[in-house]
Short mmCIF file of C-alpha atoms in Angstrom, two decimals:
data_model
loop_
_atom_site.label_atom_id
_atom_site.label_comp_id
_atom_site.label_asym_id
_atom_site.label_seq_id
_atom_site.Cartn_x
_atom_site.Cartn_y
_atom_site.Cartn_z
CA MET A 1 3.36 22.18 -11.93
CA ASP A 2 1.44 25.44 -10.23
CA GLN A 3 -1.69 23.15 -9.81
CA LEU A 4 0.59 20.71 -7.83
CA SER A 5 1.51 23.22 -5.87
CA ASP A 6 -1.56 25.06 -5.46
CA GLU A 7 -2.61 20.83 -3.68
CA PHE A 8 0.13 20.29 -1.81
CA PRO A 9 1.27 23.67 0.00
CA VAL A 10 3.55 21.44 2.16
CA THR A 11 6.11 21.74 -0.89
CA ARG A 12 6.03 25.33 0.87
CA HIS A 13 8.03 24.89 4.06
CA THR A 14 9.20 21.29 4.11
CA LEU A 15 11.57 19.35 2.24
CA TYR A 16 9.57 15.77 2.27
CA PHE A 17 11.12 13.11 1.58
CA ASN A 18 8.86 10.42 3.48
CA HIS A 19 5.51 8.99 1.66
CA ALA A 20 7.05 5.49 2.48
CA ALA A 21 6.07 5.62 6.18
CA VAL A 22 2.43 8.84 6.10
CA ALA A 23 2.00 11.43 2.82
CA PRO A 24 1.04 14.82 3.93
CA TRP A 25 -3.04 14.76 1.93
CA PRO A 26 -3.59 16.37 -1.48
CA ARG A 27 -5.65 20.11 -0.27
CA ARG A 28 -8.87 18.70 -2.02
CA THR A 29 -8.20 16.18 0.64
CA ALA A 30 -8.50 18.69 3.40
CA GLU A 31 -11.49 20.85 1.74
CA ALA A 32 -12.99 17.36 1.54
CA VAL A 33 -12.62 16.64 5.32
CA ASN A 34 -13.70 19.89 6.52
CA ALA A 35 -16.68 19.65 4.45
CA PHE A 36 -17.57 16.38 5.56
CA CYS A 37 -17.43 17.93 9.65
CA ARG A 38 -18.94 20.71 9.16
CA GLU A 39 -21.42 18.88 7.45
CA ASN A 40 -21.63 16.99 10.97
CA VAL A 41 -21.75 19.98 12.94
CA GLU A 42 -24.75 21.24 10.88
CA ARG A 43 -26.60 19.04 10.47
CA GLY A 44 -25.84 15.70 11.46
CA ALA A 45 -26.55 12.58 9.83
CA GLN A 46 -29.64 13.95 7.33
CA ASN A 47 -27.37 13.32 4.20
CA TYR A 48 -26.13 9.59 5.31
CA PRO A 49 -27.25 8.63 1.72
CA ALA A 50 -25.20 10.83 0.15
CA TRP A 51 -21.94 9.75 1.63
CA LEU A 52 -23.46 6.39 1.10
CA LYS A 53 -22.07 7.69 -2.71
CA VAL A 54 -19.02 8.89 -1.62
CA GLU A 55 -18.53 5.37 -0.23
CA GLN A 56 -19.71 3.81 -3.00
CA SER A 57 -17.21 6.53 -5.12
CA LEU A 58 -14.10 5.06 -3.66
CA ARG A 59 -15.15 1.53 -4.15
CA ARG A 60 -14.73 2.34 -7.83
CA GLN A 61 -11.91 4.12 -8.18
CA LEU A 62 -10.07 1.18 -5.93
CA SER A 63 -11.67 -0.97 -8.27
CA GLU A 64 -9.91 1.05 -11.09
CA LEU A 65 -6.47 1.53 -9.18
CA ILE A 66 -6.17 -1.88 -9.26
CA ASN A 67 -8.39 -2.61 -12.38
CA ALA A 68 -10.17 -5.16 -10.20
CA PRO A 69 -12.08 -7.79 -12.22
CA SER A 70 -15.60 -5.75 -10.55
CA LEU A 71 -16.95 -4.13 -7.79
CA ARG A 72 -18.14 -6.96 -5.93
CA SER A 73 -14.63 -7.73 -5.27
CA ILE A 74 -13.82 -4.52 -3.00
CA ALA A 75 -13.50 -4.18 0.78
CA LEU A 76 -12.44 -1.81 3.07
CA ALA A 77 -10.14 -2.87 6.14
CA LYS A 78 -8.69 -0.33 9.30
CA SER A 79 -5.80 -1.37 8.35
CA THR A 80 -3.25 -3.74 5.89
CA SER A 81 -2.57 -5.73 9.53
CA GLU A 82 -6.15 -6.21 9.44
CA ALA A 83 -6.39 -7.12 6.05
CA LEU A 84 -3.95 -10.09 5.97
CA SER A 85 -5.78 -11.14 9.26
CA LEU A 86 -8.94 -11.29 7.25
CA ILE A 87 -7.13 -14.19 5.33
CA ALA A 88 -4.68 -15.32 8.19
CA ASN A 89 -7.70 -15.86 10.32
CA GLY A 90 -10.13 -17.11 7.45
CA MET A 91 -8.66 -19.40 5.49
CA SER A 92 -8.58 -23.54 6.50
CA TRP A 93 -5.19 -24.52 7.56
CA GLN A 94 -4.30 -27.46 8.33
CA SER A 95 -1.08 -28.45 9.95
CA GLY A 96 2.44 -28.54 7.55
CA ASP A 97 0.43 -26.50 5.71
CA GLU A 98 3.27 -23.93 4.04
CA ILE A 99 3.03 -20.56 3.70
CA VAL A 100 6.40 -18.17 1.89
CA ILE A 101 7.24 -14.99 2.52
CA THR A 102 10.47 -12.95 1.76
CA ASP A 103 13.68 -12.32 4.34
CA GLN A 104 12.89 -8.30 3.49
CA GLU A 105 9.10 -7.66 4.65
CA PHE A 106 6.99 -5.89 7.01
CA PRO A 107 6.63 -7.22 10.76
CA SER A 108 2.64 -6.88 9.10
CA ASN A 109 3.55 -9.35 6.14
CA ARG A 110 5.78 -11.88 8.52
CA ILE A 111 3.90 -11.42 12.38
CA VAL A 112 0.21 -12.75 10.94
CA TRP A 113 1.28 -15.31 9.10
CA GLU A 114 3.70 -16.43 12.21
CA ALA A 115 1.39 -16.49 14.49
CA LEU A 116 -0.36 -19.20 12.85
CA SER A 117 2.19 -21.84 13.79
CA GLY A 118 0.35 -22.45 16.82
CA GLN A 119 -1.69 -24.83 14.35
CA GLY A 120 1.11 -26.60 12.65
CA VAL A 121 1.37 -23.80 9.59
CA LYS A 122 5.47 -23.24 8.49
CA THR A 123 6.07 -19.76 7.63
CA VAL A 124 9.26 -20.48 4.98
CA VAL A 125 11.03 -17.46 4.54
CA ALA A 126 13.30 -16.98 0.83
CA ASP A 127 16.06 -15.79 1.24
CA ILE A 128 16.23 -12.12 -0.78
CA THR A 129 18.42 -10.22 0.07
CA GLN A 130 21.45 -11.94 -1.61
CA ALA A 131 19.40 -13.27 -4.74
CA THR A 132 20.27 -12.33 -7.76
CA ASP A 133 17.53 -13.42 -9.14
CA PRO A 134 14.51 -13.32 -5.68
CA GLU A 135 11.42 -14.56 -7.68
CA ALA A 136 13.95 -17.41 -8.29
CA GLU A 137 14.46 -17.34 -4.62
CA ILE A 138 11.03 -17.45 -3.63
CA LEU A 139 9.07 -19.81 -5.92
CA ALA A 140 12.51 -22.02 -4.89
CA CYS A 141 10.13 -22.52 -1.37
CA LEU A 142 7.62 -23.95 -2.98
CA SER A 143 6.31 -27.24 -1.77
CA PRO A 144 3.39 -29.34 -2.07
CA ARG A 145 2.22 -28.11 1.31
CA THR A 146 2.18 -24.69 -0.02
CA ARG A 147 -1.03 -23.11 0.84
CA LEU A 148 0.08 -19.30 0.43
CA VAL A 149 2.06 -17.10 -1.08
CA SER A 150 2.32 -13.04 0.38
CA VAL A 151 4.90 -11.16 -0.85
CA SER A 152 5.62 -6.99 -0.96
CA ALA A 153 5.61 -5.69 -4.13
CA VAL A 154 8.09 -3.17 -3.01
CA GLN A 155 9.87 -3.87 -0.07
CA TYR A 156 9.78 -0.80 3.00
CA ALA A 157 13.44 -0.68 3.51
CA SER A 158 14.70 -1.31 0.07
CA GLY A 159 12.98 -0.86 -1.76
CA LEU A 160 13.17 -3.54 -4.05
CA ARG A 161 10.10 -4.05 -6.64
CA LEU A 162 9.69 -7.24 -7.22
CA ASN A 163 8.42 -8.94 -10.15
CA VAL A 164 4.53 -9.99 -9.52
CA GLY A 165 3.48 -10.07 -12.43
CA ARG A 166 5.86 -13.40 -13.05
CA LEU A 167 5.22 -14.95 -9.96
CA GLY A 168 1.94 -14.84 -10.61
CA ASP A 169 1.56 -16.03 -13.68
CA SER A 170 4.15 -19.27 -12.54
CA LEU A 171 1.91 -19.73 -9.44
CA ARG A 172 -1.27 -20.13 -11.75
CA HIS A 173 0.57 -23.27 -12.16
CA HIS A 174 0.73 -24.50 -8.00
CA PRO A 175 -2.49 -24.51 -5.75
CA ALA A 176 -1.28 -21.93 -3.33
CA LEU A 177 -3.17 -18.69 -3.50
CA PHE A 178 -1.23 -15.70 -4.12
CA CYS A 179 -1.26 -12.38 -1.46
CA VAL A 180 0.53 -8.91 -2.66
CA ASP A 181 1.23 -6.17 0.18
CA ALA A 182 1.05 -3.41 -2.14
CA ILE A 183 0.76 -0.60 0.09
CA GLN A 184 4.63 0.68 -1.03
CA HIS A 185 2.94 -0.11 -4.56
CA LEU A 186 0.02 1.20 -4.81
CA GLY A 187 -0.49 5.07 -5.66
CA ALA A 188 3.28 4.95 -6.21
CA LEU A 189 2.87 3.32 -9.90
CA PRO A 190 0.39 1.17 -11.96
CA PHE A 191 -0.52 -1.49 -11.01
CA ASP A 192 -2.73 -4.63 -12.11
CA ALA A 193 -4.34 -6.85 -9.58
CA GLN A 194 -5.88 -9.29 -12.81
CA ALA A 195 -2.61 -8.89 -15.10
CA CYS A 196 -0.69 -10.55 -11.66
CA HIS A 197 -3.57 -12.82 -11.09
CA ALA A 198 -3.36 -12.03 -7.37
CA ASP A 199 -5.91 -13.29 -5.51
CA PHE A 200 -5.57 -11.09 -2.87
CA VAL A 201 -4.03 -7.62 -2.48
CA VAL A 202 -4.27 -5.21 0.19
CA ALA A 203 -2.88 -1.87 1.10
CA ASP A 204 -3.24 0.69 3.29
CA GLY A 205 -4.48 4.44 2.09
CA HIS A 206 -2.00 6.85 4.14
CA LYS A 207 1.44 6.01 1.91
CA TRP A 208 1.46 6.93 -1.11
CA MET A 209 -2.56 6.75 -2.44
CA LEU A 210 -1.97 10.43 0.26
CA GLY A 211 -5.40 9.47 2.80
CA PRO A 212 -5.35 9.00 5.89
CA GLU A 213 -4.60 6.28 8.48
CA GLY A 214 -7.05 3.51 9.46
CA LEU A 215 -8.34 3.03 6.04
CA ALA A 216 -7.35 -0.27 3.66
CA LEU A 217 -7.97 -1.71 0.50
CA PHE A 218 -8.89 -5.62 0.33
CA TYR A 219 -9.08 -6.89 -2.56
CA VAL A 220 -10.42 -10.65 -3.00
CA ARG A 221 -10.19 -12.19 -5.75
CA PRO A 222 -14.76 -13.21 -6.40
CA GLU A 223 -13.64 -16.75 -7.68
CA ILE A 224 -11.37 -17.69 -4.10
CA MET A 225 -14.17 -15.63 -1.94
CA ASP A 226 -14.90 -18.86 -0.60
CA GLN A 227 -12.25 -20.35 0.47
CA VAL A 228 -11.90 -17.68 2.97
CA ARG A 229 -14.96 -17.65 5.37
CA PRO A 230 -15.35 -14.20 7.86
CA SER A 231 -13.55 -13.86 10.87
CA GLU A 232 -15.29 -11.04 12.01
CA PHE A 233 -18.92 -10.23 12.39
CA GLY A 234 -20.97 -7.65 13.02
CA TRP A 235 -24.81 -6.35 11.78
CA HIS A 236 -22.44 -5.00 8.16
CA MET A 237 -21.70 -8.05 6.94
CA VAL A 238 -24.96 -10.16 6.04
CA ARG A 239 -26.49 -10.59 2.66
CA HIS A 240 -29.86 -8.44 4.08
CA ARG A 241 -28.14 -5.63 5.34
CA GLY A 242 -30.60 -3.08 6.87
CA ASP A 243 -33.27 -5.43 7.73
CA TYR A 244 -32.87 -5.35 11.48
CA THR A 245 -35.79 -7.59 12.69
CA ARG A 246 -34.36 -10.18 10.38
CA LYS A 247 -33.21 -13.07 12.80
CA THR A 248 -31.22 -15.16 10.14
CA TRP A 249 -28.12 -13.97 8.19
CA HIS A 250 -25.65 -14.95 5.78
CA PRO A 251 -22.61 -13.43 4.91
CA ALA A 252 -22.54 -10.83 1.83
CA ASP A 253 -22.22 -12.12 -1.59
CA ASP A 254 -19.56 -9.86 -2.18
CA ALA A 255 -16.44 -8.68 -0.19
CA THR A 256 -18.34 -6.58 2.39
CA ARG A 257 -18.95 -9.94 4.35
CA TYR A 258 -15.33 -8.83 5.36
CA GLU A 259 -16.25 -5.24 6.91
CA CYS A 260 -18.18 -6.43 9.83
CA GLY A 261 -19.66 -3.26 11.31
CA SER A 262 -20.00 0.89 10.01
CA PRO A 263 -17.74 2.25 7.81
CA ASN A 264 -15.42 4.67 8.24
CA MET A 265 -16.88 8.04 6.59
CA LEU A 266 -14.23 10.28 7.83
CA GLY A 267 -11.64 8.45 6.19
CA ILE A 268 -13.59 7.20 2.86
CA HIS A 269 -14.20 11.65 1.89
CA ALA A 270 -10.56 11.57 2.14
CA LEU A 271 -9.43 8.72 0.74
CA ASN A 272 -12.01 9.77 -2.44
CA ALA A 273 -10.34 12.88 -2.85
CA SER A 274 -7.23 11.38 -3.02
CA LEU A 275 -7.08 9.14 -5.27
CA SER A 276 -9.58 11.19 -7.52
CA LEU A 277 -5.83 13.74 -8.10
CA LEU A 278 -4.30 10.16 -8.39
CA LEU A 279 -6.47 9.51 -11.62
CA GLU A 280 -7.58 12.21 -12.89
CA THR A 281 -3.59 12.71 -13.53
CA GLY A 282 -3.59 9.31 -14.44
CA MET A 283 -1.09 5.73 -13.20
CA ALA A 284 0.77 6.28 -15.99
CA GLN A 285 1.90 9.92 -15.77
CA VAL A 286 1.85 9.67 -11.98
CA GLY A 287 4.61 7.25 -12.71
CA ARG A 288 6.40 8.23 -15.42
CA MET A 289 7.09 11.56 -13.59
CA LEU A 290 8.18 10.03 -9.75
CA THR A 291 10.07 8.14 -12.23
CA ASP A 292 12.12 11.21 -13.24
CA ARG A 293 12.29 12.39 -9.93
CA MET A 294 14.12 8.87 -8.40
CA ASN A 295 16.90 8.86 -11.69
CA HIS A 296 17.11 12.71 -10.49
CA LEU A 297 17.79 11.66 -7.24
CA ALA A 298 19.69 8.45 -8.42
CA ASP A 299 22.23 9.83 -10.49
CA ALA A 300 22.93 12.28 -8.54
CA LEU A 301 23.60 10.38 -5.32
CA ASN A 302 25.72 7.73 -7.18
CA SER A 303 28.50 10.54 -8.52
CA MET A 304 29.13 10.94 -4.61
CA ARG A 305 32.49 9.54 -3.71
CA HIS A 306 31.08 7.86 -0.10
CA VAL A 307 27.37 7.30 -1.02
CA GLU A 308 27.29 3.61 -0.92
CA PHE A 309 23.45 2.66 -2.14
CA LEU A 310 20.96 -0.11 -0.63
CA THR A 311 18.53 0.02 -3.26
CA ASP A 312 18.54 -1.79 -6.92
CA THR A 313 18.40 0.90 -8.80
CA ARG A 314 18.02 -0.67 -11.57
CA PRO A 315 14.69 0.51 -13.82
CA GLU A 316 13.22 -2.57 -13.26
CA ARG A 317 13.99 -2.69 -9.57
CA MET A 318 13.02 0.24 -8.12
CA ALA A 319 9.82 2.11 -7.39
CA GLY A 320 9.77 5.07 -5.00
CA ILE A 321 11.77 4.24 -2.49
CA LEU A 322 15.95 5.12 -1.86
CA THR A 323 18.16 3.96 0.63
CA PHE A 324 21.54 4.76 1.50
CA ARG A 325 24.35 5.29 3.57
CA MET A 326 28.05 7.21 3.79
CA LYS A 327 30.42 5.69 3.99
CA ASN A 328 32.75 6.17 7.37
CA LYS A 329 29.78 8.47 8.66
CA VAL A 330 27.18 6.92 11.40
CA LEU A 331 23.34 7.63 9.92
CA GLU A 332 22.00 9.76 12.95
CA ALA A 333 24.03 11.95 12.05
CA VAL A 334 23.41 12.68 9.17
CA HIS A 335 20.06 11.83 8.95
CA GLU A 336 20.43 13.82 12.11
CA ASN A 337 21.41 16.30 10.02
CA LEU A 338 18.92 15.97 7.10
CA SER A 339 15.96 17.00 9.84
CA GLU A 340 17.18 20.25 10.83
CA HIS A 341 17.30 21.91 7.59
CA GLY A 342 13.70 20.36 7.33
CA VAL A 343 14.13 17.30 5.44
CA VAL A 344 11.43 14.76 6.26
CA CYS A 345 13.37 11.10 5.59
CA ALA A 346 14.05 7.96 7.55
CA LEU A 347 16.65 5.59 8.85
CA ARG A 348 15.61 2.61 7.82
CA GLY A 349 16.98 -1.70 7.11
CA GLY A 350 21.07 0.30 7.68
CA GLY A 351 19.92 3.25 6.05
CA ILE A 352 18.16 6.54 5.47
CA ARG A 353 15.18 5.81 3.54
CA LEU A 354 13.91 8.56 1.14
CA SER A 355 10.98 8.79 -1.51
CA PRO A 356 9.39 11.01 -2.91
CA HIS A 357 6.42 11.99 -4.67
CA PHE A 358 5.09 12.51 -8.43
CA TYR A 359 4.52 16.06 -7.37
CA THR A 360 7.15 16.31 -5.36
CA PRO A 361 9.78 19.92 -6.92
CA GLU A 362 12.29 18.78 -8.75
CA ASN A 363 14.40 21.99 -7.05
CA GLN A 364 13.66 20.23 -3.84
CA ILE A 365 15.44 17.35 -4.71
CA ASP A 366 18.63 19.78 -6.14
CA GLU A 367 18.74 20.86 -2.28
CA LEU A 368 18.07 17.44 -0.87
CA ILE A 369 20.71 16.30 -2.65
CA ARG A 370 22.68 19.30 -1.58
CA LEU A 371 22.00 18.98 1.93
CA ILE A 372 23.82 15.47 1.38
CA ALA A 373 26.94 16.47 -0.31
CA ALA A 374 27.73 18.83 2.59
CA ALA A 375 26.66 15.81 5.23
#
């Protein structure tokens, strides 16, 4: 834990329970960014080939993080929203096509599909809020017109963790493609794109992956890449990249066909450093440590008479988000009180959302519990 404390100076000043929003960086990430900035100041792009090696390192780490079949399936997008938009704008839709989502999705995984209504595409919403079996509710929405199922692996407000493996296995027998918004999962718990038969995995790096805003994973299963044509064009997404005088062009043979222009090198250096910490620790160990902290938090809050959970705390349903409310208490007042005592958390989904990470000191969880009890 001493090493983790050194990596996360935020724990010396702040009770940080907001990784489901924007995460603090590890120390190594700040150092990588500072080194990159110094190099720019002193040498400009003299060592650009070395920067490209960092970019390849990031692609390898992202591939390892999700167990992608190859680097060919890894693209870098600016955000989860952009990655989802690349899917929406790249598929060939027909009037009457259907897309299945859930009633708990973050707007990024709703608006992008609703925007296709002008082409006659219908967004079908599965009600999982009242469901005892959310996967069954999602699968019950399938029809012969379903072209895509797009769900969050972990819901941003309730913290509900879906069994994406069960969904993916069921969808193998249906022609619909399967998109997983994994922004609230990757970096928190182990994830396997191949085991859950995902056709697409999208996730920004600024939450559980402990990286910066402005850089996201966009995974496309190689076998279905030709079903999603590029919708953004430029010098970077072509097969003969670097041959600037060539007058003919074709999209790249791999997922870089979805990267139209110059890479976000600053973000690449940052996220590469952040992922190195997660992968050095091992995602199995990260998941165990986070689960221990979540159980500690849930057990303590559950013992309080006035606390009501909005998160399903069964082990198979909980990830890194715990949302609660307090009976006969004004949520905004409780949240403001916690903020005044140095707690960083969020108001989401009708409750107070807590999202620690694997490195969160247990004594900070105890202090948070004391503050909530005092409320």
